[in-house]
Short mmCIF file of C-alpha atoms in Angstrom, two decimals:
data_model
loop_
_atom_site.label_atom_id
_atom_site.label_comp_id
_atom_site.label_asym_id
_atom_site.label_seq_id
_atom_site.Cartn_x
_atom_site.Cartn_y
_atom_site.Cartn_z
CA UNK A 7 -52.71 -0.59 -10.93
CA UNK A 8 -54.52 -3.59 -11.98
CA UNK A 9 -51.17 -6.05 -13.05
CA UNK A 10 -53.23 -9.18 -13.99
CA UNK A 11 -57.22 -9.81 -14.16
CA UNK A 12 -58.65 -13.11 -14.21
CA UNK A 13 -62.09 -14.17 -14.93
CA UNK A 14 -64.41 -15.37 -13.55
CA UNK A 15 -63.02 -15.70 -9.95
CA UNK A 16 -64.95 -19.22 -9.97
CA UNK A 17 -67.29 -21.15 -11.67
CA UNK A 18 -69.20 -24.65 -11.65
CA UNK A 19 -69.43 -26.01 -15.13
CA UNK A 20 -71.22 -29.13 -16.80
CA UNK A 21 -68.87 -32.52 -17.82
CA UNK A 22 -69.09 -32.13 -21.75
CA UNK A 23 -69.29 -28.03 -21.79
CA UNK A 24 -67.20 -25.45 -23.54
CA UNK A 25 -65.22 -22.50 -21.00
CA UNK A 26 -63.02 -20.21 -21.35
CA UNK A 27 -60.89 -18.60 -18.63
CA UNK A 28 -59.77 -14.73 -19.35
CA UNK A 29 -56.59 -13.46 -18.61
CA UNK A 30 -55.46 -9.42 -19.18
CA UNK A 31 -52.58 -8.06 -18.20
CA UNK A 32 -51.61 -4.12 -18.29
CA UNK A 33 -47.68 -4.53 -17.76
CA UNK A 34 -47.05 -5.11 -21.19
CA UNK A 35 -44.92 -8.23 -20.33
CA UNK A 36 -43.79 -10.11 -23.25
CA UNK A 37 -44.28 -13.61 -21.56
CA UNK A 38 -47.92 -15.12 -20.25
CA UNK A 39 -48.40 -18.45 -18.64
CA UNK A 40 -51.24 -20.41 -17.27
CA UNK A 41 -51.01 -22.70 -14.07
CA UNK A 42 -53.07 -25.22 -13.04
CA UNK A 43 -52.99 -25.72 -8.99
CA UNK A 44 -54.20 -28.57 -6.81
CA UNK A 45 -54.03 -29.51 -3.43
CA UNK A 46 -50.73 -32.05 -2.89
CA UNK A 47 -49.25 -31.26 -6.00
CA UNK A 48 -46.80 -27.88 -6.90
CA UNK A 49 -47.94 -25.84 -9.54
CA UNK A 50 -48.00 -27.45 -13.31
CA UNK A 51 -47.62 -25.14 -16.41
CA UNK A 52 -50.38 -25.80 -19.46
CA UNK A 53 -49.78 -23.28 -22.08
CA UNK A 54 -47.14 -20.69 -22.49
CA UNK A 55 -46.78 -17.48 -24.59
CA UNK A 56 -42.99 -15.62 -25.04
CA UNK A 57 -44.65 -13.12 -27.42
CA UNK A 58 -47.84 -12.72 -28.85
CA UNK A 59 -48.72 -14.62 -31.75
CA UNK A 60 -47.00 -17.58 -30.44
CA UNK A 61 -48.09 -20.05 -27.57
CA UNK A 62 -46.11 -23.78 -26.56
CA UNK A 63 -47.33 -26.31 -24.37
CA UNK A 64 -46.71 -27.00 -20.88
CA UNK A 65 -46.42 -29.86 -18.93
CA UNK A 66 -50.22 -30.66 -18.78
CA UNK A 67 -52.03 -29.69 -22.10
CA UNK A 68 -53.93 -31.99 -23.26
CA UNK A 69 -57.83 -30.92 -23.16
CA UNK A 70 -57.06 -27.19 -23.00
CA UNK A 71 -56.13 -24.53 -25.50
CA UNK A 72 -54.66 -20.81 -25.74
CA UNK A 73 -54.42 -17.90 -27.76
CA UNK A 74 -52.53 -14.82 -27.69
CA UNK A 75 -53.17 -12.61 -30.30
CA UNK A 76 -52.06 -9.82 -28.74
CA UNK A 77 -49.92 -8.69 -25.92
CA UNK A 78 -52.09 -7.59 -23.16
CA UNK A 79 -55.14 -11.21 -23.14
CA UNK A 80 -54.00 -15.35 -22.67
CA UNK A 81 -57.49 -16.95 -22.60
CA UNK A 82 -57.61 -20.56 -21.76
CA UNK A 83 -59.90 -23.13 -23.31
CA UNK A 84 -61.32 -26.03 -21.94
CA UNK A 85 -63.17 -27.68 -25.28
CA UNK A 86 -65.02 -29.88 -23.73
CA UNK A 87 -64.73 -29.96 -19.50
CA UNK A 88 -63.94 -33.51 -17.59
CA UNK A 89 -64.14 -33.55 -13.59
CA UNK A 90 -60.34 -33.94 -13.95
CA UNK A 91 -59.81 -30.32 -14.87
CA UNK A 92 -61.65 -29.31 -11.64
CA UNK A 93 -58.68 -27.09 -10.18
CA UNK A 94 -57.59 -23.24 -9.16
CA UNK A 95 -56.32 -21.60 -12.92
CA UNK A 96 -53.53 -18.99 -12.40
CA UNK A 97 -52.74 -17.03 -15.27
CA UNK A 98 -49.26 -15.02 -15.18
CA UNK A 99 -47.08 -13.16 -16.89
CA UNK A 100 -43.13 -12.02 -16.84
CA UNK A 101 -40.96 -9.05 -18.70
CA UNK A 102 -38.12 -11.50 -18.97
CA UNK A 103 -36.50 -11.79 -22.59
CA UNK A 104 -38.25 -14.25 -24.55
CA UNK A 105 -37.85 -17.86 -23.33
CA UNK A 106 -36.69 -16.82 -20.16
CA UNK A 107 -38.21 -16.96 -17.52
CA UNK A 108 -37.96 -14.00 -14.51
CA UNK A 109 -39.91 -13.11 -11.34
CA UNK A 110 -43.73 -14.05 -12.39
CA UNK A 111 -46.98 -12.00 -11.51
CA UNK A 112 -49.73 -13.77 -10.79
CA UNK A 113 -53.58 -13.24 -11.24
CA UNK A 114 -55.98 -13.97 -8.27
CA UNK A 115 -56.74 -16.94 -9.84
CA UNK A 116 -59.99 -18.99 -11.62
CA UNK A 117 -61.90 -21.90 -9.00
CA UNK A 118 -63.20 -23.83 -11.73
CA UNK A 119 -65.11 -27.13 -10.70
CA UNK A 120 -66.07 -29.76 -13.37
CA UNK A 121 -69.55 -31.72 -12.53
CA UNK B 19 -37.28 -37.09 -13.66
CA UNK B 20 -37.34 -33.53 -11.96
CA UNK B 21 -38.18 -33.37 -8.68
CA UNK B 22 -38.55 -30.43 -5.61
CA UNK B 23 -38.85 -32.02 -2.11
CA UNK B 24 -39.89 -29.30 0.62
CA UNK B 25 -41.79 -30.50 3.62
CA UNK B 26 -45.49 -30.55 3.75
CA UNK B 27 -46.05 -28.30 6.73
CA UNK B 28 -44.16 -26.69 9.27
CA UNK B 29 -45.60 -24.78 12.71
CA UNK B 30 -43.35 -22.34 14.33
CA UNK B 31 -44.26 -19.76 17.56
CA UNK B 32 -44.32 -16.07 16.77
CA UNK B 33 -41.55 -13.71 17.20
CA UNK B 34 -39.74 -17.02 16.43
CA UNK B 35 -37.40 -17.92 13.19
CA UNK B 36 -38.38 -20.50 11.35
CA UNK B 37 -36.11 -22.06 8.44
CA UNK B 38 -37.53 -24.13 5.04
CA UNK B 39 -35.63 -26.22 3.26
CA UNK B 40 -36.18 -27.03 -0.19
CA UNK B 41 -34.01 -29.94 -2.26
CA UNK B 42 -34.17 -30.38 -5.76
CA UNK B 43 -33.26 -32.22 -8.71
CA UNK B 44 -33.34 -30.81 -11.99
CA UNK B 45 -31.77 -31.29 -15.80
CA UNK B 46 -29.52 -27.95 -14.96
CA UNK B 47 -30.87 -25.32 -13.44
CA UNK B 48 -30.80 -21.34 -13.63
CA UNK B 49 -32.38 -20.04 -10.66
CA UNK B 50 -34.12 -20.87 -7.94
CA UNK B 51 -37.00 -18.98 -6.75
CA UNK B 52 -39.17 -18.79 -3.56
CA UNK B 53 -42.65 -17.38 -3.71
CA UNK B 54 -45.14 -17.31 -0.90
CA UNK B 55 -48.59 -17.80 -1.37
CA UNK B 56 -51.67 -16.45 1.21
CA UNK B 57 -54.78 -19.58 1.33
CA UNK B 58 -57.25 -18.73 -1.41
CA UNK B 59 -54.48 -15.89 -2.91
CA UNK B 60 -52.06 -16.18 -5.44
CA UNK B 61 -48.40 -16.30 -5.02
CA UNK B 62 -46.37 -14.05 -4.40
CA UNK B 63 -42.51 -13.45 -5.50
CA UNK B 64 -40.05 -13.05 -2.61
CA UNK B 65 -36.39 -14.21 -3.54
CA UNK B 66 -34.20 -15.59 -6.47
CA UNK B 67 -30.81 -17.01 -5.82
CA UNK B 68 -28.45 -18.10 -8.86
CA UNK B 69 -25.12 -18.04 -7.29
CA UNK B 70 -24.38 -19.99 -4.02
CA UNK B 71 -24.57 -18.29 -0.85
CA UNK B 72 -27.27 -15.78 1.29
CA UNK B 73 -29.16 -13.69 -0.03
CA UNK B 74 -30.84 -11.39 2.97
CA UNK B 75 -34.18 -9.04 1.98
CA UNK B 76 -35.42 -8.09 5.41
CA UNK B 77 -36.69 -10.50 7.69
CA UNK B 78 -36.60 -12.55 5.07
CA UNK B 79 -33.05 -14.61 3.84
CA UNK B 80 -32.68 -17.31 1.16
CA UNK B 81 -29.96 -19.21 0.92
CA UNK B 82 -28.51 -21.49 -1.94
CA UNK B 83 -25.65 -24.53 -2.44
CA UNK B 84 -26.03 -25.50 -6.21
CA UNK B 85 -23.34 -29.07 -5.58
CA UNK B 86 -26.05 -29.78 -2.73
CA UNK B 87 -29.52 -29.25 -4.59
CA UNK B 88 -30.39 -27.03 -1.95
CA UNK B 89 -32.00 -24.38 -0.70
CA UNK B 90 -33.76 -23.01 2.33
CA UNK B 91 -35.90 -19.94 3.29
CA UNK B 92 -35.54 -18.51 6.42
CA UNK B 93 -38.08 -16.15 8.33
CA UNK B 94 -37.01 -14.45 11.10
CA UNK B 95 -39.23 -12.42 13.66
CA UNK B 96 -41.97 -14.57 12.64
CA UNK B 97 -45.57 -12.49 12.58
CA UNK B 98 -48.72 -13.89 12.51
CA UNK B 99 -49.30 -12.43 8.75
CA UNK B 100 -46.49 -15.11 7.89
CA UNK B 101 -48.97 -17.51 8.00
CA UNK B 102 -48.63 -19.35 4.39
CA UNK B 103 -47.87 -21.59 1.92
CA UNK B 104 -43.99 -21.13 0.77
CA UNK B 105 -43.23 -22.56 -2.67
CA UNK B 106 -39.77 -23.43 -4.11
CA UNK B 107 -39.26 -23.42 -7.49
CA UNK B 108 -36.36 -24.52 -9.82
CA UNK B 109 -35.50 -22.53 -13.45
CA UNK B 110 -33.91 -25.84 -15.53
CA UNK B 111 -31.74 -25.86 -18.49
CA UNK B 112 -34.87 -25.54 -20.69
CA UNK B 113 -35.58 -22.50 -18.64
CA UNK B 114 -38.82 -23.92 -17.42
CA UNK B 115 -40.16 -23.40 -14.15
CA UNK B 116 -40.30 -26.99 -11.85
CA UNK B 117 -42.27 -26.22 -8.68
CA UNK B 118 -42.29 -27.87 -5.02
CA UNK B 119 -45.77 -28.58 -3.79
CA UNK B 120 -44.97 -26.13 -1.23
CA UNK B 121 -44.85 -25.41 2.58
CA UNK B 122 -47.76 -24.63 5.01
CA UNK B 123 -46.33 -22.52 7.42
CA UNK B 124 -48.37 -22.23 10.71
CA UNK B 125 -47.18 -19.10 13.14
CA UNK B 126 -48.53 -19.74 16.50
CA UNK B 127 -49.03 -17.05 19.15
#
């Protein structure tokens, strides 16, 4: 049972560059989320899906994007990467109805650090 | 603004309990969870309370006073796998999660 993969499990990536972090889950969950982490501060939502084909914004969104074109993938963009975004990514997902939110399942998580 | 206050880290002696306390203000509010979360893993879901009172799972019991903003995780029989970060996190009106920065829990032998 896989739940939720993530990659990659970490990267270090030029200031200016283009990434994307990939999220797939197999529980068929209507509802996908992506996390950013860091150390002091609790966890702060950047994009949400309730269903495919639609996505919202988080608290944090600005310099990242998302897709969801289908149920199962949530990839996360960073257009062009600033040393701010260096963080741990956690994409995850819920079966809760639509808009709201139950018991999440996290992936393992993306180490991404921003030179 | 929304805030969760939990304390920064907490060191308790195994075979011990050890209770976690988590205060919160929110615009309204629809849950409250408490994950745990391994260093270098990713969280974990262990309890959701909605309606005042204990809930008990285990060694594990989570209790809840909505008029207070409060909330507290207790661990009893404390094992050294306890060792962890504990996170508290608020459902508001909006149904959005607001998360506490989260507890380090040290178990000492």
């Amino acid at each position: 049972i896989a739940g939720i993969t993530q990659a990659p499990t970490s990267q270090i990536l030029a200031a200016g560059r283009r990434m994307t972090l990939r999220c797939t889950q197999d529980m068929r969950h209507n509802a996908m989320y992506w996390y950013r982490q860091d150390l002091g501060l609790g966890l702060r939502l950047i994009h949400y899906s309730n269903t495919a084909g639609t996505t919202g914004k988080g608290e944090v969104p600005d310099g990242y994007s998302v897709s969801r074109a289908n149920t199962d993938d949530f990839p996360l963009t960073l257009a062009s990467a600033v040393p701010s975004q260096t963080s741990v990514y956690f994409c995850a997902s819920s079966d809760a109805p639509s808009g709201n939110t139950g018991e999440l399942f996290f992936g393992e998580g993306s180490r991404l650090t921003v030179l | 603004g929304q805030n969760i206050d939990q304390p920064t880290e907490m060191t308790a002696t195994e075979g011990a309990i050890v209770q976690i306390n988590c205060t919160y203000q929110t615009s309204g509010f629809n849950g409250l969870f408490w994950y745990q979360q391994h260093a270098g893993e990713a969280p974990t879901f262990l309890s959701y309370n909605v309606l005042d009172g204990l809930e008990e799972k285990g060694r594990f019991s989570s209790f809840l006073s909505r008029s207070k903003g409060y909330s507290y995780l207790l661990l009893k029989e404390l094992q050294m796998k306890d060792s962890a970060s504990y996170l508290c996190a608020v459902l508001d009106s909006n149904y959005q999660l607001i998360w506490g920065a989260g507890t380090k829990l040290i178990i000492k032998p």
